[in-house]
Short mmCIF file of C-alpha atoms in Angstrom, two decimals:
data_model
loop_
_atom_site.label_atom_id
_atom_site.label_comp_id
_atom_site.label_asym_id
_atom_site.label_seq_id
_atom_site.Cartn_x
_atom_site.Cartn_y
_atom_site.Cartn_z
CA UNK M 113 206.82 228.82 225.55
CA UNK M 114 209.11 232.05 225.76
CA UNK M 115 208.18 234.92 227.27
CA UNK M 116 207.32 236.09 223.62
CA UNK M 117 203.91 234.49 223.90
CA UNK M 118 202.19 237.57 224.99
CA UNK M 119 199.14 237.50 222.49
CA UNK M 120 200.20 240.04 219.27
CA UNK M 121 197.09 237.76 217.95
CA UNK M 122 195.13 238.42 221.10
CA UNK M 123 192.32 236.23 222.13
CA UNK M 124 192.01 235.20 218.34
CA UNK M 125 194.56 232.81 219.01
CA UNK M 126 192.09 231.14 221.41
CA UNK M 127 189.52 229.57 218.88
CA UNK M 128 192.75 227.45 217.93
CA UNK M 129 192.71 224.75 220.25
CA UNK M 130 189.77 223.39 222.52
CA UNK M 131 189.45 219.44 221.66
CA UNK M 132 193.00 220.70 219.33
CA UNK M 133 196.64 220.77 220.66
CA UNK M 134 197.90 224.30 220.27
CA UNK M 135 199.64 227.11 222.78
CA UNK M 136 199.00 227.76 226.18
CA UNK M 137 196.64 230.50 225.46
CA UNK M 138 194.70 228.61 222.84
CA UNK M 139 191.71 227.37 224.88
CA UNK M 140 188.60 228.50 223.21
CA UNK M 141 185.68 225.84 223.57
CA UNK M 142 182.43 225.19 221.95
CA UNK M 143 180.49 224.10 224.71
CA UNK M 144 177.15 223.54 225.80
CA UNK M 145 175.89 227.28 226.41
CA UNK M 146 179.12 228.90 225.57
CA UNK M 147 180.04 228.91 222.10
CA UNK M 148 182.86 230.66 220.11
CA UNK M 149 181.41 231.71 216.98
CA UNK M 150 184.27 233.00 214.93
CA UNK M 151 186.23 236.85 215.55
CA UNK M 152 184.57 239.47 215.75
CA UNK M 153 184.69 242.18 213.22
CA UNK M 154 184.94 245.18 216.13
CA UNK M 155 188.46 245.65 215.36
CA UNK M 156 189.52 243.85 218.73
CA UNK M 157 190.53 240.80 217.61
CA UNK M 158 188.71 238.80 219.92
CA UNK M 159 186.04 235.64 219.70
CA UNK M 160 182.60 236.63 219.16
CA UNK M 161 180.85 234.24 222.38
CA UNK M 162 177.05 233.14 222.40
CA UNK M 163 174.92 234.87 224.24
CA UNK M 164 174.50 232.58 227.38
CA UNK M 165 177.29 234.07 229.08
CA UNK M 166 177.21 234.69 232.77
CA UNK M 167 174.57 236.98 233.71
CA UNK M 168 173.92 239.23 237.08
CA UNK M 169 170.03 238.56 239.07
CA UNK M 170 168.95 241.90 236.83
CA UNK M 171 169.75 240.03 233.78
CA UNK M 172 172.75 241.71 232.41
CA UNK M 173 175.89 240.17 231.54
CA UNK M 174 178.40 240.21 234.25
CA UNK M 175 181.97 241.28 233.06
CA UNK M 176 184.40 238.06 233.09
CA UNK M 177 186.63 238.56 236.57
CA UNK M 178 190.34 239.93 234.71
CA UNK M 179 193.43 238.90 236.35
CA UNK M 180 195.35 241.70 234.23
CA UNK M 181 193.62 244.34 236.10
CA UNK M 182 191.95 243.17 239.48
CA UNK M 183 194.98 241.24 241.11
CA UNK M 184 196.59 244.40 242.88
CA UNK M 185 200.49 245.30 243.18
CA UNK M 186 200.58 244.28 246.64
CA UNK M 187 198.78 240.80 245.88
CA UNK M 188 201.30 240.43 242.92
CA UNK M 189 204.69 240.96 245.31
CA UNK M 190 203.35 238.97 248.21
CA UNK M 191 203.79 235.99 245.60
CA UNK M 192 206.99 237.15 244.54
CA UNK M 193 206.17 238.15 241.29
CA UNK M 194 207.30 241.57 239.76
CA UNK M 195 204.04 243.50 238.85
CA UNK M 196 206.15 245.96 236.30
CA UNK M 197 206.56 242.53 234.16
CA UNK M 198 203.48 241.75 233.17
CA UNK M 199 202.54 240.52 229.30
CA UNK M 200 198.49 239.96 228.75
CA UNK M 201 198.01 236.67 227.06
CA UNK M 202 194.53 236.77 226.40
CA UNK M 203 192.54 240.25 227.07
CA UNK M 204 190.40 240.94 223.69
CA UNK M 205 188.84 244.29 225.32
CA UNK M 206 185.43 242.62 225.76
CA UNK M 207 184.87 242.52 229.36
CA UNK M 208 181.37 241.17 229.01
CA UNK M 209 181.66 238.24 225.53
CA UNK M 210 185.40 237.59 226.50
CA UNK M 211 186.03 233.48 227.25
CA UNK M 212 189.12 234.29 228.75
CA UNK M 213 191.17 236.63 230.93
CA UNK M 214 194.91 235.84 231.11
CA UNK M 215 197.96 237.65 232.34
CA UNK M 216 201.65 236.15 233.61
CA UNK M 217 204.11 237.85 235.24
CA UNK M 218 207.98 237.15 235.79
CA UNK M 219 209.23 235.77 239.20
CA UNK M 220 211.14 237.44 241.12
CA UNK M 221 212.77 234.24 242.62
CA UNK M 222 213.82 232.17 239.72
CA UNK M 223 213.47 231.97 235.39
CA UNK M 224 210.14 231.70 235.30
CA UNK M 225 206.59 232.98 234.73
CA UNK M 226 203.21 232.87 236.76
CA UNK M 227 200.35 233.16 235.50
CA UNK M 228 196.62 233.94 236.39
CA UNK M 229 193.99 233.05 233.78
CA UNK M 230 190.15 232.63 234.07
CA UNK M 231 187.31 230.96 232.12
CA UNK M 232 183.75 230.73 231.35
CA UNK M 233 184.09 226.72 231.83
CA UNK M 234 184.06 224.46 234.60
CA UNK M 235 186.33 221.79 235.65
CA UNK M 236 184.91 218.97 234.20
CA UNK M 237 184.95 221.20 230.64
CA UNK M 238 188.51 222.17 231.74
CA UNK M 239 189.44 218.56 231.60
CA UNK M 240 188.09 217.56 228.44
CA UNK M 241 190.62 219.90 226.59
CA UNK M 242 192.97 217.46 225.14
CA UNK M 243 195.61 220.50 225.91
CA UNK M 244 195.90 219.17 229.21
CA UNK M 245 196.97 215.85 230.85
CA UNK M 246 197.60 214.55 234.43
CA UNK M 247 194.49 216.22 236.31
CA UNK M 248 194.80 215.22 240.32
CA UNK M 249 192.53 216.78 242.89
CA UNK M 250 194.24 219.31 244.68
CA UNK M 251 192.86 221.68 247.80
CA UNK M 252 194.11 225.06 247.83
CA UNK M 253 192.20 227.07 250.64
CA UNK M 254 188.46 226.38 250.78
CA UNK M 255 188.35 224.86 247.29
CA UNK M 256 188.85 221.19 245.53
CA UNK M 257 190.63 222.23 242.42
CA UNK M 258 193.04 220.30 240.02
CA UNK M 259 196.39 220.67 239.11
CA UNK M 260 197.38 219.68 235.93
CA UNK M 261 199.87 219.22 233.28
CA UNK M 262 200.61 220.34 229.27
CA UNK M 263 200.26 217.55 226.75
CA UNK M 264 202.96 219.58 224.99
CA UNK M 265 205.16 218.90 227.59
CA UNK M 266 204.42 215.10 227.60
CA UNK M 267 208.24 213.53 226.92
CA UNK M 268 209.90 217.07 226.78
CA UNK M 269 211.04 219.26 229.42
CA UNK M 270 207.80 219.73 231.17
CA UNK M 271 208.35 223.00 232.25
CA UNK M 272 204.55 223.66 232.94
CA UNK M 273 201.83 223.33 235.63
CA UNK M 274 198.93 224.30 236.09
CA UNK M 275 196.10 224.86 239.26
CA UNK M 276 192.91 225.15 238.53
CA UNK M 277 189.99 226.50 240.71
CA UNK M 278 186.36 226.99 240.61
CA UNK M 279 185.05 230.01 240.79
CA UNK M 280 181.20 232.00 240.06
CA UNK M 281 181.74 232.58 236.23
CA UNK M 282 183.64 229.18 235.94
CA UNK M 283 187.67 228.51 236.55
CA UNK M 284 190.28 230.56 237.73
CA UNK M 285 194.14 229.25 236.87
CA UNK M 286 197.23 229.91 238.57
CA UNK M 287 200.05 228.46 236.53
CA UNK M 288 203.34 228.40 235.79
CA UNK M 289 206.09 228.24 233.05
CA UNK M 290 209.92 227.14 233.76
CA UNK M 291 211.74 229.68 231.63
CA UNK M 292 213.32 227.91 227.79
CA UNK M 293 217.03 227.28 228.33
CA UNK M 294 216.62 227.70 231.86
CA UNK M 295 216.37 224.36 233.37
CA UNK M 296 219.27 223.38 234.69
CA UNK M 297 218.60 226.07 237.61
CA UNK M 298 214.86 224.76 238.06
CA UNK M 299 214.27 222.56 241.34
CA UNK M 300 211.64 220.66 240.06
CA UNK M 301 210.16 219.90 236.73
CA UNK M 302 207.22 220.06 235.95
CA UNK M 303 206.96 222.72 238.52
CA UNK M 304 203.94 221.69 240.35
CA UNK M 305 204.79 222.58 243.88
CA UNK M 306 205.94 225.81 243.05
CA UNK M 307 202.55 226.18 241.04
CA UNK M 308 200.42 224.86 243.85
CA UNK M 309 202.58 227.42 246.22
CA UNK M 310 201.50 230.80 244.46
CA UNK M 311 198.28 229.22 243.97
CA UNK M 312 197.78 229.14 247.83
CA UNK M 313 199.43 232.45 247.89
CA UNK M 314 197.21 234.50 245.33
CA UNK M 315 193.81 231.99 246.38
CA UNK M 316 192.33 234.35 249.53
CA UNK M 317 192.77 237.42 246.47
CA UNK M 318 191.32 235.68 243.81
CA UNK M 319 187.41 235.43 242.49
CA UNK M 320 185.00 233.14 244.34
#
């Protein structure tokens, strides 16, 4: 998981792996209410999502909260993070069908990547991704999240963790990525403190 895995394939690359292993990105879901039809023929590249997406009291659909352009500069450097760095993971250009928002940013304190993702899913659909492993209850600030693991990891390096939230439209996801080649320098592995730290950090900024 490089820092190469901004998404050339954009949020195309998401229908890959709900229920499937696959890349970080890859966590498009058919679920009850919120189904990924196929990609759209727009151009964009992106999912085409039911129609049962989150909706505002007057009945319109309510743009999917996006990390890549609503955490500010001075949000991004109070976690250490350099805002200048940032590689979009997941941002198809629909604000209002997207599944998923997802930017990560390099650290400015170590080899490695953090990450800010959301979803139209809750936690309990956020755990039955087989992409994931290792879900504990976490608190960061007001909420009861969980913090959780790769399955591609499982055996290997496991240089990723992840913290995940609950939030209006469905999960918010701080994360982050220990830097290939790089682990020698890295403190702990998987890096679950230091994701649970920026978590805490970014949480009073982030969606609720």
């Amino acid at each position: 998981m490089s820092d190469n895995r901004q998404c050339d394939a954009g949020e195309k690359s998401l229908i890959r792996s709900w229920g499937t292993s696959g890349v970080r990105a890859g966590v498009a879901v058919a679920l009850v209410g919120v189904a990924v039809a196929g990609c759209g023929s727009g151009g964009d590249g992106g999912p085409t999502i039911s129609q049962s997406t989150a909706t505002t009291l007057s009945g319109q659909k309510e743009p999917l909260w996006n990390p890549c352009t609503q955490l500010p500069d001075n949000v991004l450097q109070g976690t250490r993070v350099d805002p200048a760095s940032k590689k979009v993971s997941a941002d198809s250009g629909q604000p209002v069908e997207a599944f998923t928002k997802d930017c990560f940013w390099r650290s400015t304190e170590g080899p490695y990547s953090v990450g800010v993702a959301t979803y139209r899913a809750t936690l309990d659909e956020i755990k039955t991704n087989n992409k994931f492993r290792d879900f504990r209850d976490v608190q960061i600030g007001s909420r009861k999240g969980l913090r959780h693991l790769d399955t591609l990891d499982a055996g290997g390096s496991q240089r990723n963790c992840y913290v995940t939230l609950p939030f209006a439209q469905g999960a918010v996801q701080v994360y982050v990525y220990w830097t290939y080649g790089e682990e020698s320098k890295a403190t702990q592995l998987p890096p679950c403190d230091i994701a649970i730290a920026h978590a805490t950090n970014l949480e009073p900024s982030l969606p609720k």
